Structures are given as C-alpha cells and as structure tokens.
Coordinates of N, CA, C and O in Angstrom, one line a residue:
M1 N -17.8 -13.5 -0.9 CA -16.5 -12.5 -0.2 C -17.6 -12.6 0.4 O -19.0 -12.0 0.3
E2 N -17.9 -11.8 2.2 CA -18.5 -11.4 2.3 C -19.1 -10.0 2.2 O -18.5 -9.7 1.8
E3 N -20.7 -10.4 3.2 CA -20.9 -9.2 2.9 C -21.3 -7.7 3.9 O -21.0 -6.5 3.2
K4 N -20.6 -8.0 4.0 CA -20.4 -6.9 5.1 C -19.4 -6.8 5.3 O -18.3 -6.9 5.9
L5 N -18.4 -5.0 4.1 CA -17.1 -5.5 3.1 C -16.4 -4.8 4.2 O -16.9 -3.9 4.7
N6 N -15.2 -4.6 4.2 CA -14.2 -3.8 5.1 C -14.0 -2.7 3.6 O -14.6 -1.6 4.5
I7 N -14.7 -2.3 3.4 CA -14.8 -0.9 2.5 C -16.4 0.0 2.7 O -16.5 1.1 2.7
T8 N -16.6 -1.2 3.6 CA -18.1 0.1 3.9 C -17.9 0.3 4.9 O -18.2 1.2 5.3
N9 N -16.4 -0.3 6.2 CA -16.4 1.0 7.5 C -15.1 1.9 7.0 O -15.4 3.0 7.6
Y10 N -14.8 1.1 5.2 CA -13.7 2.0 5.2 C -14.7 4.2 5.0 O -14.3 5.4 4.8
L11 N -15.6 3.9 4.4 CA -16.1 4.9 3.6 C -17.6 5.1 4.4 O -17.3 6.7 4.7
S12 N -17.9 4.9 6.0 CA -18.5 5.2 6.9 C -16.9 6.3 7.3 O -18.3 7.0 7.6
E13 N -16.4 5.5 8.6 CA -16.2 6.0 9.2 C -15.1 7.0 8.6 O -14.6 7.2 9.3
V14 N -14.0 6.6 7.9 CA -13.1 7.8 7.3 C -13.1 8.5 6.2 O -12.8 9.8 7.0
L15 N -14.2 8.5 5.5 CA -14.6 9.6 4.3 C -16.2 10.0 5.3 O -16.3 10.6 4.7
E16 N -16.6 9.0 6.1 CA -17.6 9.9 6.8 C -18.9 9.7 6.4 O -20.0 10.9 6.2
I17 N -19.7 9.0 5.4 CA -20.8 8.8 4.6 C -21.1 8.2 5.9 O -21.1 7.1 6.0
P18 N -22.5 8.4 5.3 CA -24.0 7.7 6.3 C -24.2 6.1 6.1 O -23.4 6.5 4.6
K19 N -23.7 5.5 7.2 CA -23.4 4.5 5.9 C -25.3 3.4 6.1 O -24.9 3.1 5.1
E20 N -26.4 4.4 6.4 CA -27.1 4.1 5.3 C -27.6 4.6 3.6 O -27.9 4.0 3.0
A21 N -25.9 4.8 3.3 CA -27.0 5.3 2.0 C -24.5 4.7 1.3 O -24.4 5.0 -0.1
V22 N -23.9 3.9 2.4 CA -23.2 3.4 1.6 C -23.6 2.2 0.6 O -22.6 2.2 -0.8
S23 N -24.4 1.9 0.6 CA -25.0 0.9 -0.1 C -24.6 1.7 -1.9 O -24.1 1.1 -2.8
T24 N -24.8 3.0 -1.5 CA -25.3 3.4 -3.8 C -23.9 3.9 -4.0 O -23.1 4.6 -5.5
C25 N -22.1 3.8 -3.3 CA -21.3 3.3 -3.4 C -20.5 3.1 -4.7 O -20.0 2.5 -5.1
T26 N -21.4 1.0 -4.4 CA -21.0 0.1 -4.4 C -20.5 -0.4 -6.6 O -20.3 -1.1 -6.4
S27 N -22.0 1.1 -7.7 CA -21.8 0.4 -8.5 C -19.6 1.4 -9.2 O -20.6 1.5 -10.9
H28 N -19.5 1.5 -7.6 CA -18.4 2.7 -8.5 C -17.6 1.5 -8.3 O -16.1 2.0 -8.3
Y29 N -17.0 0.6 -7.9 CA -16.1 -0.4 -8.1 C -16.5 -1.8 -8.2 O -17.6 -2.0 -7.6
T30 N -15.7 -2.6 -8.7 CA -16.4 -3.7 -8.5 C -15.3 -5.1 -8.1 O -13.6 -4.6 -7.8
A31 N -15.7 -6.9 -7.1 CA -14.3 -6.6 -6.4 C -13.7 -8.1 -7.3 O -14.7 -8.7 -8.3
K32 N -13.2 -8.1 -7.7 CA -12.1 -9.6 -7.4 C -11.1 -10.0 -6.8 O -10.3 -10.1 -5.8
K33 N -10.8 -11.6 -6.8 CA -10.4 -11.9 -6.6 C -9.0 -12.6 -7.4 O -9.2 -12.6 -8.6
V34 N -7.7 -12.6 -6.5 CA -6.8 -12.3 -6.9 C -5.5 -13.8 -6.8 O -5.6 -14.0 -5.2
A35 N -5.1 -14.5 -7.7 CA -4.1 -15.4 -6.8 C -2.9 -14.7 -6.7 O -2.2 -13.7 -6.6
K36 N -2.1 -15.8 -5.6 CA -0.8 -15.6 -5.0 C -0.2 -14.9 -6.5 O -0.3 -15.8 -7.0
N37 N 1.1 -13.6 -6.3 CA 2.0 -14.0 -7.9 C 1.1 -13.2 -9.1 O 1.9 -13.1 -9.6
E38 N -0.2 -13.3 -8.4 CA -1.2 -12.2 -9.5 C -0.4 -11.2 -9.8 O -0.9 -10.6 -8.9
F39 N -0.3 -10.6 -11.2 CA -0.3 -9.3 -11.6 C -1.4 -8.3 -12.0 O -2.3 -9.0 -12.3
L40 N -1.7 -7.7 -11.2 CA -3.3 -6.1 -11.0 C -2.4 -4.8 -11.9 O -3.2 -4.1 -12.4
L41 N -1.4 -5.0 -11.8 CA -0.6 -4.2 -12.9 C 0.8 -4.6 -13.1 O 1.8 -4.9 -12.7
R42 N 1.8 -4.3 -14.9 CA 3.1 -4.0 -15.2 C 3.1 -3.5 -16.1 O 2.7 -1.9 -16.7
E43 N 4.7 -2.8 -15.3 CA 4.7 -1.7 -16.3 C 4.8 -1.4 -17.9 O 5.1 -2.8 -18.7
G44 N 4.3 -0.6 -18.2 CA 4.6 -0.3 -19.4 C 2.5 -0.4 -19.8 O 1.4 0.4 -21.0
E45 N 2.2 -1.1 -18.0 CA 0.9 -0.6 -19.0 C 0.5 0.5 -18.1 O 1.2 1.5 -17.7
V46 N -1.6 2.0 -18.9 CA -1.2 2.8 -18.2 C -2.6 1.9 -16.5 O -3.4 1.1 -16.6
C47 N -2.6 2.6 -15.4 CA -3.2 2.3 -14.6 C -4.0 2.8 -14.4 O -4.6 4.2 -14.9
N48 N -5.8 2.0 -14.6 CA -7.0 3.0 -14.8 C -7.8 2.5 -13.6 O -8.8 3.3 -13.5
Q49 N -7.5 2.4 -12.3 CA -7.8 2.2 -11.5 C -7.6 2.3 -9.8 O -5.9 2.2 -10.0
T50 N -8.0 2.5 -8.7 CA -7.4 2.2 -7.2 C -8.1 0.9 -6.7 O -9.0 1.1 -6.7
L51 N -6.8 0.3 -6.1 CA -7.6 -0.6 -5.8 C -6.8 -0.8 -4.1 O -6.8 -0.2 -3.4
F52 N -8.9 -1.2 -3.5 CA -8.6 -1.3 -3.0 C -8.6 -2.6 -1.5 O -9.5 -3.3 -2.6
V53 N -7.8 -3.2 -0.8 CA -7.0 -3.7 -0.2 C -8.9 -5.3 1.1 O -8.5 -4.8 2.1
E54 N -9.1 -5.7 0.3 CA -10.7 -6.4 1.0 C -9.9 -7.5 2.2 O -10.1 -7.2 4.1
K55 N -9.0 -8.2 1.6 CA -8.4 -9.0 1.9 C -7.3 -9.6 1.6 O -7.5 -9.8 0.2
G56 N -5.7 -9.4 2.3 CA -5.4 -10.5 1.3 C -4.0 -9.1 1.7 O -3.6 -8.3 2.2
L57 N -2.7 -9.2 0.8 CA -1.5 -8.4 0.7 C -1.3 -7.9 -0.4 O -0.6 -9.0 -1.2
L58 N -1.3 -6.9 -0.7 CA -0.3 -6.7 -2.3 C 0.8 -6.2 -1.7 O 1.1 -5.2 -1.4
R59 N 1.4 -5.8 -3.1 CA 3.8 -5.5 -3.3 C 3.2 -4.6 -4.9 O 2.1 -5.0 -5.3
M60 N 3.8 -3.1 -4.3 CA 4.1 -2.4 -6.2 C 5.8 -2.5 -6.0 O 6.5 -1.6 -4.9
Y61 N 6.0 -2.6 -7.4 CA 8.0 -2.3 -6.8 C 8.3 -1.7 -8.1 O 7.4 -2.6 -9.2
S62 N 9.6 -1.4 -8.1 CA 9.9 -0.8 -9.9 C 11.5 -2.1 -10.1 O 12.1 -2.9 -9.4
I63 N 11.6 -2.3 -11.5 CA 13.2 -3.2 -11.6 C 13.5 -2.8 -12.5 O 13.8 -1.6 -13.3
D64 N 15.0 -3.0 -12.2 CA 16.2 -1.4 -12.4 C 16.0 -2.3 -13.6 O 15.8 -3.0 -13.8
R65 N 17.6 -0.9 -14.3 CA 17.9 -1.4 -15.4 C 19.2 -3.4 -15.3 O 19.3 -3.8 -15.9
N66 N 19.2 -3.2 -13.7 CA 20.6 -4.7 -14.1 C 19.3 -5.4 -13.3 O 20.3 -6.8 -12.8
G67 N 17.5 -6.5 -13.0 CA 17.0 -7.1 -12.8 C 16.5 -7.0 -11.3 O 16.3 -7.9 -10.9
K68 N 17.6 -5.7 -10.9 CA 17.1 -5.3 -9.8 C 15.4 -5.0 -8.6 O 15.0 -3.5 -9.4
E69 N 14.9 -5.2 -8.2 CA 13.5 -4.7 -7.5 C 13.5 -4.5 -6.6 O 14.1 -4.1 -5.9
H70 N 12.0 -3.0 -6.9 CA 12.7 -2.2 -5.5 C 11.2 -2.5 -5.2 O 10.2 -1.5 -6.0
I71 N 11.4 -2.5 -4.2 CA 9.9 -2.4 -3.3 C 9.8 -1.7 -2.3 O 9.6 0.1 -2.1
I72 N 8.2 -0.8 -3.9 CA 7.5 1.0 -3.5 C 6.7 1.0 -2.0 O 7.2 2.0 -1.1
Q73 N 5.5 -0.2 -2.2 CA 4.8 0.3 -1.4 C 4.3 -1.4 -0.9 O 4.3 -1.9 -2.0
F74 N 4.0 -1.6 0.2 CA 3.1 -2.4 0.4 C 1.8 -2.6 0.6 O 1.2 -0.8 1.5
A75 N 1.0 -3.1 0.7 CA 0.2 -2.5 0.7 C -2.1 -3.7 1.3 O -2.0 -4.9 0.6
P76 N -1.6 -3.5 2.8 CA -2.2 -5.1 3.5 C -3.4 -4.7 3.4 O -4.4 -4.2 3.3
E77 N -5.2 -5.6 4.3 CA -6.0 -4.9 4.3 C -6.4 -3.3 4.4 O -5.5 -2.6 5.1
N78 N -7.1 -3.4 3.4 CA -7.7 -1.4 4.2 C -6.7 -0.6 3.4 O -7.2 1.5 3.9
W79 N -6.1 -1.3 2.9 CA -5.6 0.5 2.6 C -5.9 0.2 0.5 O -6.2 -0.1 0.6
L80 N -5.3 1.1 0.2 CA -5.7 1.5 -1.4 C -3.4 1.7 -1.5 O -3.0 2.4 -1.4
I81 N -4.0 1.2 -3.0 CA -2.8 1.2 -3.8 C -2.7 1.7 -4.8 O -4.0 1.2 -5.8
S82 N -2.1 1.6 -6.2 CA -2.4 2.3 -7.2 C -0.6 3.3 -7.2 O 0.0 3.7 -6.9
D83 N -0.4 3.6 -8.7 CA 0.3 4.4 -9.8 C -0.7 5.5 -9.9 O -0.9 6.0 -11.0
R84 N -0.3 6.3 -9.1 CA -0.6 7.6 -9.6 C -0.6 8.3 -10.4 O -1.5 9.8 -10.6
S85 N 0.9 8.7 -10.3 CA 0.9 8.9 -11.9 C 0.6 8.9 -13.5 O -0.5 9.0 -13.7
S86 N 0.4 7.8 -13.2 CA 0.3 6.7 -14.5 C -2.0 6.7 -14.7 O -2.8 7.0 -15.6
L87 N -2.6 6.9 -12.9 CA -3.7 7.2 -13.4 C -4.0 8.6 -13.2 O -6.0 8.1 -14.9
Y88 N -3.4 9.6 -12.8 CA -4.0 10.9 -12.9 C -3.3 11.2 -14.2 O -4.3 12.1 -14.5
F89 N -1.9 11.5 -15.0 CA -1.9 11.7 -15.8 C -1.7 11.1 -16.9 O -1.3 11.0 -18.1
N90 N -2.6 9.6 -16.6 CA -2.3 8.7 -18.0 C -1.5 8.1 -18.6 O -1.0 7.8 -20.1
E91 N -0.4 7.7 -17.6 CA 1.2 8.0 -17.9 C 1.1 6.3 -18.2 O 1.3 5.6 -17.8
K92 N 2.8 5.8 -18.6 CA 2.7 3.7 -19.1 C 3.5 4.2 -17.6 O 4.4 4.4 -16.9
S93 N 2.9 3.1 -17.0 CA 3.4 3.3 -15.4 C 5.0 2.1 -15.4 O 5.2 1.8 -16.4
K94 N 5.7 2.7 -14.4 CA 7.1 2.0 -14.5 C 6.5 1.0 -13.1 O 7.6 0.3 -13.5
Y95 N 6.1 1.1 -12.6 CA 5.6 -0.5 -11.6 C 5.1 -1.4 -12.1 O 4.0 -1.1 -13.1
Y96 N 4.9 -2.4 -11.1 CA 3.9 -3.9 -10.8 C 2.7 -4.0 -9.5 O 3.9 -2.5 -8.7
I97 N 2.3 -4.2 -9.8 CA 1.1 -4.6 -8.1 C 0.8 -5.9 -8.5 O 0.9 -6.4 -9.6
E98 N 1.4 -6.5 -7.3 CA 1.0 -8.0 -7.8 C 0.5 -8.8 -6.2 O 1.2 -7.8 -5.2
A99 N 0.0 -9.2 -6.2 CA -0.6 -10.4 -4.8 C 1.1 -10.6 -3.9 O 1.6 -12.0 -4.9
V100 N 0.5 -10.8 -3.0 CA 2.1 -11.7 -2.5 C 1.2 -12.7 -1.5 O 1.9 -13.7 -1.6
E101 N 0.6 -12.9 -1.6 CA -1.2 -13.0 -1.4 C -2.1 -13.6 -1.5 O -2.1 -12.8 -2.4
E102 N -2.9 -15.4 -1.7 CA -3.8 -14.6 -2.5 C -4.9 -13.6 -1.8 O -5.4 -13.9 -0.3
S103 N -5.6 -13.4 -2.6 CA -6.4 -11.8 -1.9 C -7.9 -11.3 -2.4 O -7.7 -11.9 -3.7
E104 N -8.8 -10.9 -2.4 CA -9.6 -10.3 -2.7 C -10.0 -8.4 -2.6 O -9.0 -7.5 -1.4
V105 N -9.9 -8.4 -3.9 CA -9.8 -6.8 -3.8 C -10.8 -6.2 -4.2 O -11.2 -6.8 -5.3
L106 N -10.5 -4.7 -4.3 CA -11.8 -3.9 -4.9 C -11.5 -2.7 -5.5 O -10.3 -2.0 -5.8
L107 N -11.8 -3.1 -6.9 CA -11.1 -1.8 -8.5 C -12.0 -0.2 -8.1 O -13.1 -1.1 -9.4
L108 N -11.0 0.6 -8.4 CA -12.5 1.5 -7.9 C -12.1 1.9 -9.4 O -10.9 2.5 -9.0
K109 N -13.5 2.8 -9.6 CA -13.1 3.4 -11.0 C -12.4 5.3 -11.1 O -12.0 4.9 -9.9
N110 N -11.3 5.2 -12.0 CA -11.0 6.5 -11.7 C -11.2 7.2 -11.4 O -10.5 8.3 -11.1
D111 N -12.4 7.8 -11.8 CA -12.9 8.5 -10.7 C -14.0 8.3 -9.9 O -14.8 9.4 -8.9
F112 N -13.3 6.8 -9.3 CA -14.5 6.2 -8.0 C -14.4 8.0 -6.8 O -15.0 8.8 -6.1
F113 N -13.4 8.7 -5.9 CA -13.5 10.1 -5.2 C -14.1 11.2 -5.7 O -14.6 11.4 -4.8
T114 N -14.2 11.2 -6.9 CA -14.3 12.6 -7.8 C -15.7 12.2 -7.8 O -16.6 13.3 -6.8
T115 N -16.0 11.0 -8.5 CA -18.1 10.7 -7.6 C -18.2 11.4 -6.4 O -19.5 11.8 -6.5
I116 N -17.2 10.6 -5.2 CA -17.9 10.6 -3.9 C -18.3 11.8 -3.5 O -18.9 12.2 -2.6
N117 N -16.8 12.9 -4.0 CA -17.5 14.1 -3.1 C -18.5 14.7 -4.5 O -18.7 15.6 -3.5
Q118 N -18.7 15.0 -5.7 CA -20.0 15.5 -5.5 C -21.2 14.6 -4.9 O -22.1 15.4 -4.8
Q119 N -21.6 13.3 -5.0 CA -22.8 12.6 -4.2 C -22.5 13.0 -2.5 O -24.0 13.3 -2.3
F120 N -21.2 13.0 -2.6 CA -21.1 13.8 -0.8 C -19.9 14.7 -0.8 O -19.2 14.4 -0.7
P121 N -20.4 16.3 -0.3 CA -20.0 16.8 -1.4 C -17.9 17.0 1.0 O -17.6 17.2 0.4
H122 N -19.2 16.8 1.2 CA -18.7 16.9 2.9 C -17.8 15.7 3.1 O -17.0 16.3 3.7
T123 N -17.5 14.6 1.7 CA -16.1 13.7 2.3 C -14.4 14.1 1.4 O -13.9 14.1 1.3
A124 N -15.0 15.8 0.7 CA -13.8 16.0 0.5 C -12.4 17.4 0.6 O -11.9 16.4 0.5
E125 N -12.9 17.5 2.9 CA -12.2 18.2 3.1 C -11.3 16.4 3.4 O -10.3 16.3 3.4
N126 N -12.4 15.5 3.7 CA -11.8 14.0 4.2 C -10.6 13.5 3.1 O -9.9 12.7 3.6
N127 N -11.2 13.6 1.9 CA -9.7 12.8 0.8 C -9.2 13.9 0.5 O -7.6 13.2 0.7
D128 N -9.2 15.0 0.9 CA -8.0 16.3 0.7 C -6.9 15.6 2.2 O -5.5 15.7 1.5
L129 N -7.3 15.5 3.7 CA -6.7 15.0 4.3 C -5.5 13.6 4.3 O -4.5 14.2 4.2
L130 N -6.7 12.3 4.1 CA -5.7 11.0 2.9 C -4.9 11.9 2.0 O -4.0 10.9 2.1
L131 N -5.5 12.6 1.2 CA -4.1 12.8 0.4 C -2.8 13.6 0.8 O -1.6 13.3 0.3
Q132 N -3.0 14.4 1.8 CA -2.0 15.4 2.1 C -1.5 13.8 3.6 O 0.3 13.9 3.9
K133 N -1.5 13.9 4.0 CA -1.3 11.5 4.9 C -0.3 11.8 4.1 O 0.9 10.7 4.5
H134 N -0.7 11.6 2.3 CA -0.2 9.9 1.7 C 1.8 11.3 1.5 O 2.1 10.5 1.2
I135 N 1.0 12.0 1.2 CA 2.1 13.1 0.6 C 3.3 12.2 1.6 O 4.4 12.6 1.6
R136 N 2.8 13.0 2.8 CA 3.6 13.4 3.9 C 4.3 11.8 4.3 O 6.1 12.3 4.4
N137 N 3.7 11.1 4.4 CA 4.2 9.5 4.4 C 5.7 9.7 2.7 O 6.4 8.6 3.3
L138 N 5.2 9.5 2.2 CA 5.4 9.3 1.1 C 7.7 10.3 1.3 O 8.5 10.1 0.4
Q139 N 7.0 11.8 1.9 CA 8.1 11.9 1.9 C 9.2 11.7 3.0 O 11.0 11.6 3.0
N140 N 8.7 10.9 4.5 CA 9.6 10.9 5.4 C 9.8 9.3 4.8 O 11.2 9.3 5.2
R141 N 9.0 9.0 3.3 CA 10.1 7.3 2.9 C 11.5 7.7 2.4 O 12.0 7.9 2.8
V142 N 11.6 9.2 1.3 CA 12.7 9.5 0.1 C 12.7 9.8 1.4 O 14.5 10.0 1.5
N143 N 13.5 9.9 2.0 CA 14.4 11.3 3.4 C 15.1 10.2 4.5 O 15.7 10.0 4.9
S144 N 14.1 9.1 4.8 CA 14.3 7.5 5.3 C 16.0 6.9 4.5 O 16.5 6.6 4.8
L145 N 15.1 6.3 2.9 CA 16.3 6.4 2.8 C 17.3 7.3 2.2 O 18.7 6.6 2.0
L146 N 17.4 8.3 2.5 CA 19.2 9.5 2.0 C 19.0 9.0 3.7 O 20.4 9.1 3.8
A147 N 18.4 9.3 4.8 CA 19.3 9.6 5.8 C 19.2 8.8 7.0 O 20.2 9.2 7.7
E148 N 19.1 7.8 6.8 CA 17.9 7.1 8.5 C 19.4 6.3 8.0 O 20.0 6.1 7.0
T149 N 19.1 5.7 9.5 CA 20.1 4.2 8.8 C 19.6 2.7 9.1 O 18.6 3.2 8.5
A150 N 20.1 1.5 9.1 CA 19.1 1.2 8.2 C 18.2 0.9 9.5 O 17.5 -0.3 9.7
E151 N 19.4 0.4 10.8 CA 18.2 0.5 12.1 C 17.0 1.0 11.9 O 16.2 0.5 11.9
E152 N 17.0 2.5 11.6 CA 16.1 2.8 11.8 C 15.3 3.2 10.0 O 13.6 3.4 11.5
R153 N 16.2 2.6 9.6 CA 13.8 2.5 8.8 C 13.5 1.7 9.3 O 13.0 1.2 8.8
Y154 N 14.5 -0.1 9.9 CA 13.5 -1.8 10.3 C 12.6 -0.8 11.2 O 11.4 -1.8 11.0
M155 N 13.1 0.3 11.8 CA 12.4 0.4 13.3 C 10.8 1.0 12.6 O 9.5 1.0 13.0
N156 N 11.2 1.9 11.8 CA 10.5 3.1 10.9 C 9.3 1.4 10.3 O 7.6 1.9 10.3
F157 N 9.9 0.9 9.3 CA 8.9 -0.3 8.8 C 8.2 -0.8 9.5 O 7.0 -1.1 9.5
I158 N 8.0 -1.2 10.5 CA 7.4 -2.5 12.0 C 6.5 -1.0 12.3 O 5.2 -1.4 12.6
K159 N 6.7 -0.4 12.3 CA 5.7 1.0 13.0 C 4.7 0.9 11.9 O 3.0 1.3 11.6
M160 N 5.2 1.1 10.9 CA 4.3 1.5 9.2 C 3.1 0.1 9.0 O 2.2 0.3 8.5
Y161 N 4.3 -1.4 9.0 CA 3.0 -2.7 9.0 C 3.7 -3.2 9.7 O 4.0 -3.6 9.9
P162 N 3.4 -3.7 11.4 CA 3.2 -4.6 12.3 C 3.3 -5.2 12.0 O 3.8 -6.2 12.4
D163 N 2.3 -5.4 11.3 CA 2.0 -7.4 11.0 C 2.5 -8.0 9.0 O 2.0 -9.4 9.4
I164 N 3.1 -7.4 9.1 CA 4.1 -7.7 7.2 C 5.3 -8.7 7.6 O 5.8 -9.4 6.7
L165 N 5.8 -8.4 9.0 CA 7.3 -8.6 8.6 C 6.9 -10.3 9.0 O 7.9 -11.9 8.2
L166 N 5.5 -11.3 9.5 CA 5.3 -12.9 9.6 C 4.7 -13.2 8.7 O 4.4 -14.0 7.7
R167 N 4.3 -11.7 7.3 CA 3.7 -12.8 5.8 C 4.5 -12.2 4.9 O 4.2 -12.6 3.4
V168 N 5.8 -11.7 5.1 CA 6.6 -12.1 4.0 C 7.6 -12.2 4.2 O 8.6 -12.2 5.1
P169 N 8.1 -12.7 3.2 CA 10.3 -12.9 2.7 C 11.5 -11.6 3.3 O 10.6 -10.7 3.1
Q170 N 12.4 -13.1 3.5 CA 12.9 -11.0 4.7 C 13.6 -10.6 3.5 O 13.7 -9.3 3.2
W171 N 13.5 -11.4 2.4 CA 14.5 -10.0 1.2 C 13.2 -8.7 0.6 O 13.8 -8.3 -0.4
M172 N 12.0 -9.6 0.4 CA 11.0 -8.1 0.7 C 11.8 -7.4 1.2 O 10.9 -6.0 1.1
V173 N 11.4 -7.3 2.1 CA 11.4 -6.0 4.2 C 12.4 -5.2 2.7 O 13.1 -4.5 3.5
A174 N 13.4 -6.7 2.6 CA 14.4 -5.4 2.6 C 15.7 -4.4 1.2 O 15.5 -4.2 1.5
S175 N 14.0 -5.1 0.5 CA 13.8 -4.9 -1.2 C 13.6 -3.4 -0.5 O 13.8 -2.3 -1.2
Y176 N 12.3 -3.2 0.3 CA 11.8 -2.3 0.8 C 12.6 -1.2 1.6 O 12.5 0.0 1.9
L177 N 13.5 -1.5 2.4 CA 14.0 -0.9 3.3 C 16.0 0.4 2.6 O 16.2 1.1 2.9
G178 N 15.5 -0.8 0.9 CA 16.5 -0.5 0.2 C 18.1 -1.1 0.6 O 19.2 -0.3 0.3
I179 N 18.2 -2.2 1.4 CA 19.3 -2.1 2.0 C 19.1 -4.5 1.8 O 18.7 -4.5 0.8
T180 N 21.0 -5.1 1.6 CA 20.6 -6.6 1.1 C 20.2 -7.0 2.6 O 19.6 -7.0 3.3
P181 N 19.9 -8.1 1.8 CA 18.7 -9.7 3.3 C 20.2 -9.8 4.2 O 19.5 -9.7 5.1
E182 N 20.9 -9.6 3.6 CA 22.3 -9.4 5.0 C 21.7 -8.9 5.5 O 22.4 -9.0 6.9
S183 N 21.9 -7.3 5.2 CA 22.3 -6.4 6.2 C 20.7 -6.9 7.7 O 21.1 -6.1 8.7
L184 N 20.5 -6.5 5.3 CA 18.7 -6.9 7.4 C 18.8 -7.8 8.3 O 18.7 -8.2 9.4
S185 N 19.2 -9.6 8.3 CA 19.7 -9.6 9.1 C 20.4 -8.9 10.3 O 19.9 -9.5 11.4
R186 N 22.3 -9.1 10.0 CA 22.7 -8.0 11.2 C 22.6 -6.8 11.7 O 22.4 -6.3 12.7
V187 N 21.1 -5.9 11.4 CA 20.1 -6.0 12.0 C 19.7 -6.1 13.2 O 19.0 -5.6 14.2
R188 N 18.2 -7.2 12.5 CA 17.8 -7.7 13.7 C 18.7 -8.6 14.1 O 18.0 -8.5 16.0
K189 N 19.5 -8.8 13.8 CA 21.2 -9.6 15.3 C 20.7 -8.4 15.9 O 20.9 -8.8 17.4
E190 N 21.5 -7.4 15.8 CA 21.7 -6.2 17.3 C 20.4 -5.8 17.6 O 20.9 -5.3 18.4
L191 N 19.6 -5.3 17.3 CA 18.0 -5.2 18.0 C 17.8 -6.6 18.5 O 17.9 -6.0 20.2
A192 N 18.3 -7.3 18.7 CA 17.8 -8.5 19.1 C 18.7 -8.1 20.2 O 18.9 -8.4 21.5
R193 N 20.5 -8.1 20.0 CA 21.2 -8.2 21.6 C 20.9 -7.6 22.3 O 21.4 -7.4 23.0
K194 N 20.6 -5.5 21.7 CA 20.3 -5.2 22.5 C 19.4 -5.0 23.3 O 19.0 -5.0 24.4
N195 N 18.2 -5.6 22.9 CA 16.9 -6.2 23.2 C 17.2 -7.4 24.9 O 16.6 -7.0 25.7
F196 N 18.1 -8.4 24.7 CA 18.6 -9.4 26.0 C 19.0 -8.2 26.9 O 19.4 -8.5 28.4
Q197 N 19.8 -8.1 26.2 CA 20.7 -6.6 27.2 C 20.2 -5.8 28.0 O 20.0 -6.2 29.2
T198 N 19.1 -5.2 27.1 CA 18.1 -4.9 28.7 C 16.8 -5.0 29.5 O 16.5 -4.6 29.9
S199 N 17.5 -6.1 28.8 CA 15.3 -6.7 29.4 C 15.3 -7.8 30.7 O 17.2 -8.2 31.5

C-alpha cells in the first residue's frame, strides 16, 4: 500500500486535522487487503468497525426470505461503510458487506470518531455535519424508493455514484434501485432515445 493513504486526505481535508498530526491517528485503524467477493460482514454477526475504502469497491446488502438481494449502499474509494445499528447498539447485523472488486480497506475501531473528537475537539462539528449529511442521504433514498419513478432513481444513482456504472454488473444497479434488470434496461434505452432526439 502506498505511503500516502487516502485517509490522510480525508482526515486533514474533511475533519480538518492538522497534516502534521494525522500520523498520530494511525494507531486507531489497521489496513487490510480484501479479495473480490470476500465478506467483511455477514448477517448474524456483530459489526465492530467502520470500513474506509482506500482502493476498490464494497457493497452492503440484505437478503430477504425469498433469497432476493437488496443492495443498500456501495462504497467506492474514500467512502465509509458500516452497519451503524449493529456497531452502535451491539445488535446482530441484518446485512452483508462484500468486496465487489479486489480492495484495500482500513478497519476503523468502533471508538475511532469518539477518540478523534477527544484528541482534536474541533473535529466534533465536522463529524456532526457528516452524520447529518448521512441521515439526509438515507431520508432521500427512502423517499426515492417510495415516490420516484425508475428513471428518476436511475438519474439520482448516477449523481451519487458517477463512476460505478462501469464497475458493477447491471443486476447490482437494479438491486440498488429496487427494480428488475429488465426494467433497468428499458430505462436506459428510453434515456438513450431521449438523448438522441435532443442531440
């Protein structure tokens, strides 16, 4: 793994920890290389860490009683992913977290952000802002699944994950959108037709 980690930029630019002090945070996480299709969390386990994606792509999903997968989130480079309910309430997880690609991740201890806030009190406000943005995104995602058309959901997906379409199979995109792969194909064809007509 390269010496200059993506998390260095995350800690200094997002949380605004002085660059000369970022190295003091390394004791709060460990690096792990993950093979494609390797699981970092399975249903029934207790999630005890947050994952920061240095390189690669992860996904979090559930499986319903009929065996159908429902993708909750993708996590490309510089994204954080965890089962917050399991992490903070010590509950058995309902989700799987799996590597879509060969990946390099950092395993942040469950008290990572609490420790960072204690060590650098000024980061608490930034952490709170990140949490509020996460809650806002979850609310928007719920509303999208309940109230928006498949085309609107697809366009929101592209805005949220601009580089994911070329990295995952179509069925995964459909699973995230809550539609069938066939419906996704129709949406893409219709959008292509509209773009052709306006070009």
